[in-house]
Each structure stands twice: as structure tokens, then as C-alpha cells.
JSON list of C-alpha atoms in Angstrom, two decimals:
[
{"chain": "A", "resi": 207, "resn": "MET", "atom": "CA", "xyz": [0.00, 0.00, 0.00]},
{"chain": "A", "resi": 208, "resn": "VAL", "atom": "CA", "xyz": [1.47, 3.32, -1.10]},
{"chain": "A", "resi": 209, "resn": "ARG", "atom": "CA", "xyz": [-0.83, 5.61, 0.88]},
{"chain": "A", "resi": 210, "resn": "ARG", "atom": "CA", "xyz": [0.69, 5.12, 4.34]},
{"chain": "A", "resi": 211, "resn": "PRO", "atom": "CA", "xyz": [4.38, 5.60, 3.46]},
{"chain": "A", "resi": 212, "resn": "VAL", "atom": "CA", "xyz": [3.56, 8.64, 1.30]},
{"chain": "A", "resi": 213, "resn": "ALA", "atom": "CA", "xyz": [1.42, 10.14, 4.08]},
{"chain": "A", "resi": 214, "resn": "ARG", "atom": "CA", "xyz": [4.23, 9.56, 6.57]},
{"chain": "A", "resi": 215, "resn": "GLY", "atom": "CA", "xyz": [6.82, 11.19, 4.28]},
{"chain": "A", "resi": 216, "resn": "LEU", "atom": "CA", "xyz": [4.57, 14.19, 3.67]},
{"chain": "A", "resi": 217, "resn": "THR", "atom": "CA", "xyz": [3.89, 14.53, 7.40]},
{"chain": "A", "resi": 218, "resn": "LEU", "atom": "CA", "xyz": [7.62, 14.43, 8.16]},
{"chain": "A", "resi": 219, "resn": "ALA", "atom": "CA", "xyz": [8.10, 17.15, 5.53]},
{"chain": "A", "resi": 220, "resn": "GLY", "atom": "CA", "xyz": [5.70, 19.40, 7.44]},
{"chain": "A", "resi": 221, "resn": "PHE", "atom": "CA", "xyz": [2.45, 18.83, 5.58]},
{"chain": "A", "resi": 222, "resn": "ARG", "atom": "CA", "xyz": [-0.80, 18.08, 7.40]},
{"chain": "A", "resi": 223, "resn": "VAL", "atom": "CA", "xyz": [-2.17, 14.95, 5.75]},
{"chain": "A", "resi": 224, "resn": "LEU", "atom": "CA", "xyz": [-5.69, 13.55, 5.62]},
{"chain": "A", "resi": 225, "resn": "GLN", "atom": "CA", "xyz": [-5.98, 10.04, 4.25]},
{"chain": "A", "resi": 226, "resn": "ALA", "atom": "CA", "xyz": [-8.88, 8.38, 2.51]},
{"chain": "A", "resi": 227, "resn": "THR", "atom": "CA", "xyz": [-9.06, 4.74, 1.50]},
{"chain": "A", "resi": 228, "resn": "ASN", "atom": "CA", "xyz": [-11.63, 5.26, -1.26]},
{"chain": "A", "resi": 229, "resn": "THR", "atom": "CA", "xyz": [-13.38, 7.93, -3.31]},
{"chain": "A", "resi": 230, "resn": "ALA", "atom": "CA", "xyz": [-16.44, 8.18, -1.04]},
{"chain": "A", "resi": 231, "resn": "GLU", "atom": "CA", "xyz": [-14.28, 8.71, 2.05]},
{"chain": "A", "resi": 232, "resn": "ALA", "atom": "CA", "xyz": [-12.20, 11.31, 0.21]},
{"chain": "A", "resi": 233, "resn": "ARG", "atom": "CA", "xyz": [-15.35, 13.13, -0.86]},
{"chain": "A", "resi": 234, "resn": "ARG", "atom": "CA", "xyz": [-16.59, 13.27, 2.75]},
{"chain": "A", "resi": 235, "resn": "GLU", "atom": "CA", "xyz": [-13.30, 14.85, 3.85]},
{"chain": "A", "resi": 236, "resn": "ILE", "atom": "CA", "xyz": [-13.32, 17.33, 0.96]},
{"chain": "A", "resi": 237, "resn": "ASP", "atom": "CA", "xyz": [-16.94, 18.33, 1.61]},
{"chain": "A", "resi": 238, "resn": "ASN", "atom": "CA", "xyz": [-16.45, 18.78, 5.36]},
{"chain": "A", "resi": 239, "resn": "PRO", "atom": "CA", "xyz": [-16.61, 22.55, 5.99]},
{"chain": "A", "resi": 240, "resn": "MET", "atom": "CA", "xyz": [-14.56, 22.14, 9.18]},
{"chain": "A", "resi": 241, "resn": "ILE", "atom": "CA", "xyz": [-11.53, 20.94, 7.21]},
{"chain": "A", "resi": 242, "resn": "GLN", "atom": "CA", "xyz": [-9.34, 23.23, 5.12]},
{"chain": "A", "resi": 243, "resn": "ILE", "atom": "CA", "xyz": [-7.75, 21.40, 2.21]},
{"chain": "A", "resi": 244, "resn": "ASP", "atom": "CA", "xyz": [-5.07, 23.20, 0.22]},
{"chain": "A", "resi": 245, "resn": "ALA", "atom": "CA", "xyz": [-4.26, 20.46, -2.29]},
{"chain": "A", "resi": 246, "resn": "ILE", "atom": "CA", "xyz": [-5.21, 16.89, -3.11]},
{"chain": "A", "resi": 247, "resn": "VAL", "atom": "CA", "xyz": [-2.87, 14.04, -4.01]},
{"chain": "A", "resi": 248, "resn": "LEU", "atom": "CA", "xyz": [-5.13, 11.56, -5.77]},
{"chain": "A", "resi": 249, "resn": "ASP", "atom": "CA", "xyz": [-4.33, 8.02, -6.83]},
{"chain": "A", "resi": 250, "resn": "LEU", "atom": "CA", "xyz": [-6.38, 7.02, -9.86]},
{"chain": "A", "resi": 251, "resn": "LEU", "atom": "CA", "xyz": [-6.56, 3.43, -8.64]},
{"chain": "A", "resi": 252, "resn": "LEU", "atom": "CA", "xyz": [-8.93, 3.59, -5.68]},
{"chain": "A", "resi": 253, "resn": "PRO", "atom": "CA", "xyz": [-11.27, 0.87, -4.43]},
{"chain": "A", "resi": 254, "resn": "GLY", "atom": "CA", "xyz": [-14.82, 1.35, -5.64]},
{"chain": "A", "resi": 255, "resn": "THR", "atom": "CA", "xyz": [-15.24, 4.46, -7.76]},
{"chain": "A", "resi": 256, "resn": "PRO", "atom": "CA", "xyz": [-12.01, 5.30, -9.65]},
{"chain": "A", "resi": 257, "resn": "GLY", "atom": "CA", "xyz": [-10.01, 8.39, -8.73]},
{"chain": "A", "resi": 258, "resn": "TRP", "atom": "CA", "xyz": [-10.64, 10.01, -12.12]},
{"chain": "A", "resi": 259, "resn": "VAL", "atom": "CA", "xyz": [-14.34, 10.28, -11.17]},
{"chain": "A", "resi": 260, "resn": "LEU", "atom": "CA", "xyz": [-13.37, 12.32, -8.11]},
{"chain": "A", "resi": 261, "resn": "LEU", "atom": "CA", "xyz": [-11.14, 14.48, -10.32]},
{"chain": "A", "resi": 262, "resn": "TRP", "atom": "CA", "xyz": [-14.12, 15.07, -12.64]},
{"chain": "A", "resi": 263, "resn": "GLN", "atom": "CA", "xyz": [-16.32, 16.01, -9.65]},
{"chain": "A", "resi": 264, "resn": "LEU", "atom": "CA", "xyz": [-13.66, 18.40, -8.35]},
{"chain": "A", "resi": 265, "resn": "ARG", "atom": "CA", "xyz": [-13.44, 20.09, -11.76]},
{"chain": "A", "resi": 266, "resn": "GLN", "atom": "CA", "xyz": [-17.14, 20.87, -11.38]},
{"chain": "A", "resi": 267, "resn": "ASP", "atom": "CA", "xyz": [-17.29, 21.70, -7.65]},
{"chain": "A", "resi": 268, "resn": "ALA", "atom": "CA", "xyz": [-13.86, 23.15, -6.81]},
{"chain": "A", "resi": 269, "resn": "PRO", "atom": "CA", "xyz": [-12.06, 24.03, -10.05]},
{"chain": "A", "resi": 270, "resn": "SER", "atom": "CA", "xyz": [-9.34, 26.01, -8.28]},
{"chain": "A", "resi": 271, "resn": "MET", "atom": "CA", "xyz": [-8.38, 23.10, -5.98]},
{"chain": "A", "resi": 272, "resn": "PRO", "atom": "CA", "xyz": [-4.86, 21.92, -6.88]},
{"chain": "A", "resi": 273, "resn": "VAL", "atom": "CA", "xyz": [-4.96, 18.19, -7.65]},
{"chain": "A", "resi": 274, "resn": "ILE", "atom": "CA", "xyz": [-1.88, 16.05, -8.18]},
{"chain": "A", "resi": 275, "resn": "ILE", "atom": "CA", "xyz": [-2.59, 12.70, -9.82]},
{"chain": "A", "resi": 276, "resn": "LEU", "atom": "CA", "xyz": [-0.64, 9.53, -9.05]},
{"chain": "A", "resi": 277, "resn": "THR", "atom": "CA", "xyz": [-0.98, 6.75, -11.59]},
{"chain": "A", "resi": 278, "resn": "GLY", "atom": "CA", "xyz": [0.87, 3.68, -12.73]},
{"chain": "A", "resi": 279, "resn": "VAL", "atom": "CA", "xyz": [-0.45, 3.88, -16.27]},
{"chain": "A", "resi": 280, "resn": "LEU", "atom": "CA", "xyz": [-1.48, 6.78, -18.48]},
{"chain": "A", "resi": 281, "resn": "SER", "atom": "CA", "xyz": [-4.38, 6.14, -20.80]},
{"chain": "A", "resi": 282, "resn": "ASP", "atom": "CA", "xyz": [-5.93, 8.28, -23.51]},
{"chain": "A", "resi": 283, "resn": "ASP", "atom": "CA", "xyz": [-9.29, 6.97, -22.30]},
{"chain": "A", "resi": 284, "resn": "VAL", "atom": "CA", "xyz": [-9.06, 8.88, -19.00]},
{"chain": "A", "resi": 285, "resn": "ASP", "atom": "CA", "xyz": [-9.50, 12.66, -19.06]},
{"chain": "A", "resi": 286, "resn": "LEU", "atom": "CA", "xyz": [-7.10, 14.20, -16.53]},
{"chain": "A", "resi": 287, "resn": "THR", "atom": "CA", "xyz": [-8.09, 17.79, -17.32]},
{"chain": "A", "resi": 288, "resn": "GLY", "atom": "CA", "xyz": [-8.05, 19.74, -14.10]},
{"chain": "A", "resi": 289, "resn": "ALA", "atom": "CA", "xyz": [-5.03, 18.00, -12.61]},
{"chain": "A", "resi": 290, "resn": "ARG", "atom": "CA", "xyz": [-2.16, 20.40, -11.98]},
{"chain": "A", "resi": 291, "resn": "LYS", "atom": "CA", "xyz": [0.42, 17.62, -12.10]},
{"chain": "A", "resi": 292, "resn": "VAL", "atom": "CA", "xyz": [0.44, 13.97, -13.13]},
{"chain": "A", "resi": 293, "resn": "LEU", "atom": "CA", "xyz": [3.09, 11.77, -11.52]},
{"chain": "A", "resi": 294, "resn": "LEU", "atom": "CA", "xyz": [3.83, 8.24, -12.68]},
{"chain": "A", "resi": 295, "resn": "LYS", "atom": "CA", "xyz": [4.28, 5.48, -10.11]},
{"chain": "A", "resi": 296, "resn": "PRO", "atom": "CA", "xyz": [6.44, 4.11, -8.74]},
{"chain": "A", "resi": 297, "resn": "ILE", "atom": "CA", "xyz": [7.36, 7.40, -7.18]},
{"chain": "A", "resi": 298, "resn": "GLY", "atom": "CA", "xyz": [9.13, 8.53, -4.03]},
{"chain": "A", "resi": 299, "resn": "TYR", "atom": "CA", "xyz": [7.54, 10.95, -1.63]},
{"chain": "A", "resi": 300, "resn": "ASN", "atom": "CA", "xyz": [10.24, 13.55, -2.41]},
{"chain": "A", "resi": 301, "resn": "SER", "atom": "CA", "xyz": [8.79, 13.86, -5.92]},
{"chain": "A", "resi": 302, "resn": "ILE", "atom": "CA", "xyz": [5.33, 14.33, -4.43]},
{"chain": "A", "resi": 303, "resn": "ILE", "atom": "CA", "xyz": [6.69, 16.95, -2.02]},
{"chain": "A", "resi": 304, "resn": "ASP", "atom": "CA", "xyz": [8.27, 18.80, -4.96]},
{"chain": "A", "resi": 305, "resn": "ALA", "atom": "CA", "xyz": [4.96, 18.67, -6.87]},
{"chain": "A", "resi": 306, "resn": "LEU", "atom": "CA", "xyz": [3.05, 19.97, -3.83]},
{"chain": "A", "resi": 307, "resn": "ASP", "atom": "CA", "xyz": [5.55, 22.79, -3.39]},
{"chain": "A", "resi": 308, "resn": "GLU", "atom": "CA", "xyz": [5.13, 23.68, -7.05]},
{"chain": "A", "resi": 309, "resn": "VAL", "atom": "CA", "xyz": [1.30, 23.78, -7.01]},
{"chain": "A", "resi": 310, "resn": "LEU", "atom": "CA", "xyz": [0.98, 25.44, -3.60]},
{"chain": "A", "resi": 311, "resn": "HIS", "atom": "CA", "xyz": [3.75, 27.99, -4.08]},
{"chain": "A", "resi": 312, "resn": "PRO", "atom": "CA", "xyz": [4.06, 28.47, -7.84]},
{"chain": "A", "resi": 313, "resn": "VAL", "atom": "CA", "xyz": [6.27, 31.57, -7.68]},
{"chain": "A", "resi": 314, "resn": "THR", "atom": "CA", "xyz": [8.98, 30.15, -5.42]},
{"chain": "A", "resi": 315, "resn": "GLY", "atom": "CA", "xyz": [8.24, 26.43, -5.58]},
{"chain": "A", "resi": 316, "resn": "LEU", "atom": "CA", "xyz": [9.32, 26.22, -1.94]},
{"chain": "A", "resi": 317, "resn": "HIS", "atom": "CA", "xyz": [7.33, 25.14, 1.07]},
{"chain": "A", "resi": 318, "resn": "PRO", "atom": "CA", "xyz": [7.47, 27.98, 3.65]},
{"chain": "A", "resi": 319, "resn": "ALA", "atom": "CA", "xyz": [8.90, 25.64, 6.30]},
{"chain": "A", "resi": 320, "resn": "ARG", "atom": "CA", "xyz": [12.05, 25.06, 4.23]}
]
């Protein structure tokens, strides 16, 4: 499972991380008005509804939300419009940190804690 090690690496890098095991759980977190989400790292391969469906929903509901896609395979059949970055797995959490820095701080590309 990639989610736990990536979440741990991001937490160690100073990011606050919310984890979801499937699209429905992710949607509940995103829709919770008590939670501020600055960016989403989304694996396309999620149990149940695929991650690209959540990306499509976010394009409609929160078009300015930065979304970074993780995928093992790119396909012309899946529309990734709306994703700020697409990262191919396998990938280390340092690459994800760099992508988050880039989408959250596009001028400097640096996380404020660094």
C-alpha cells in the first residue's frame, strides 16, 4: 500500500495529511466545511469508484483546488483535465513533495517551512 508511506513522508516534511481509502471517504473529507484542504494528491486506482471520477467532480465543484494525480499507467481513455500535475508510479515521496511545493507555491516552488 502506497498511501501510508507517502502520508508519513509528507507529514515528516511538514504537511498536514488527511488520508482516505476510497473515493467516497475522500469526498466526505473534501466536503467537510470544518476541514481546510489546500491540495489533493489523488491516486487514480482507488477501491470502488475510480479516482478520475473524483477528479471530474472536483473540476465541477472546486475548479481552483490543486490536484496532483498519481498513476501507474497513463491512458488516452481517461481525461485528466483539471489536474495540476500527473506523476507516474512508482514514485518517491520527495517527488510528491516537490509537486506539492510547485502547485501550492508556484512563484517560489518552496514550502514555507524550508
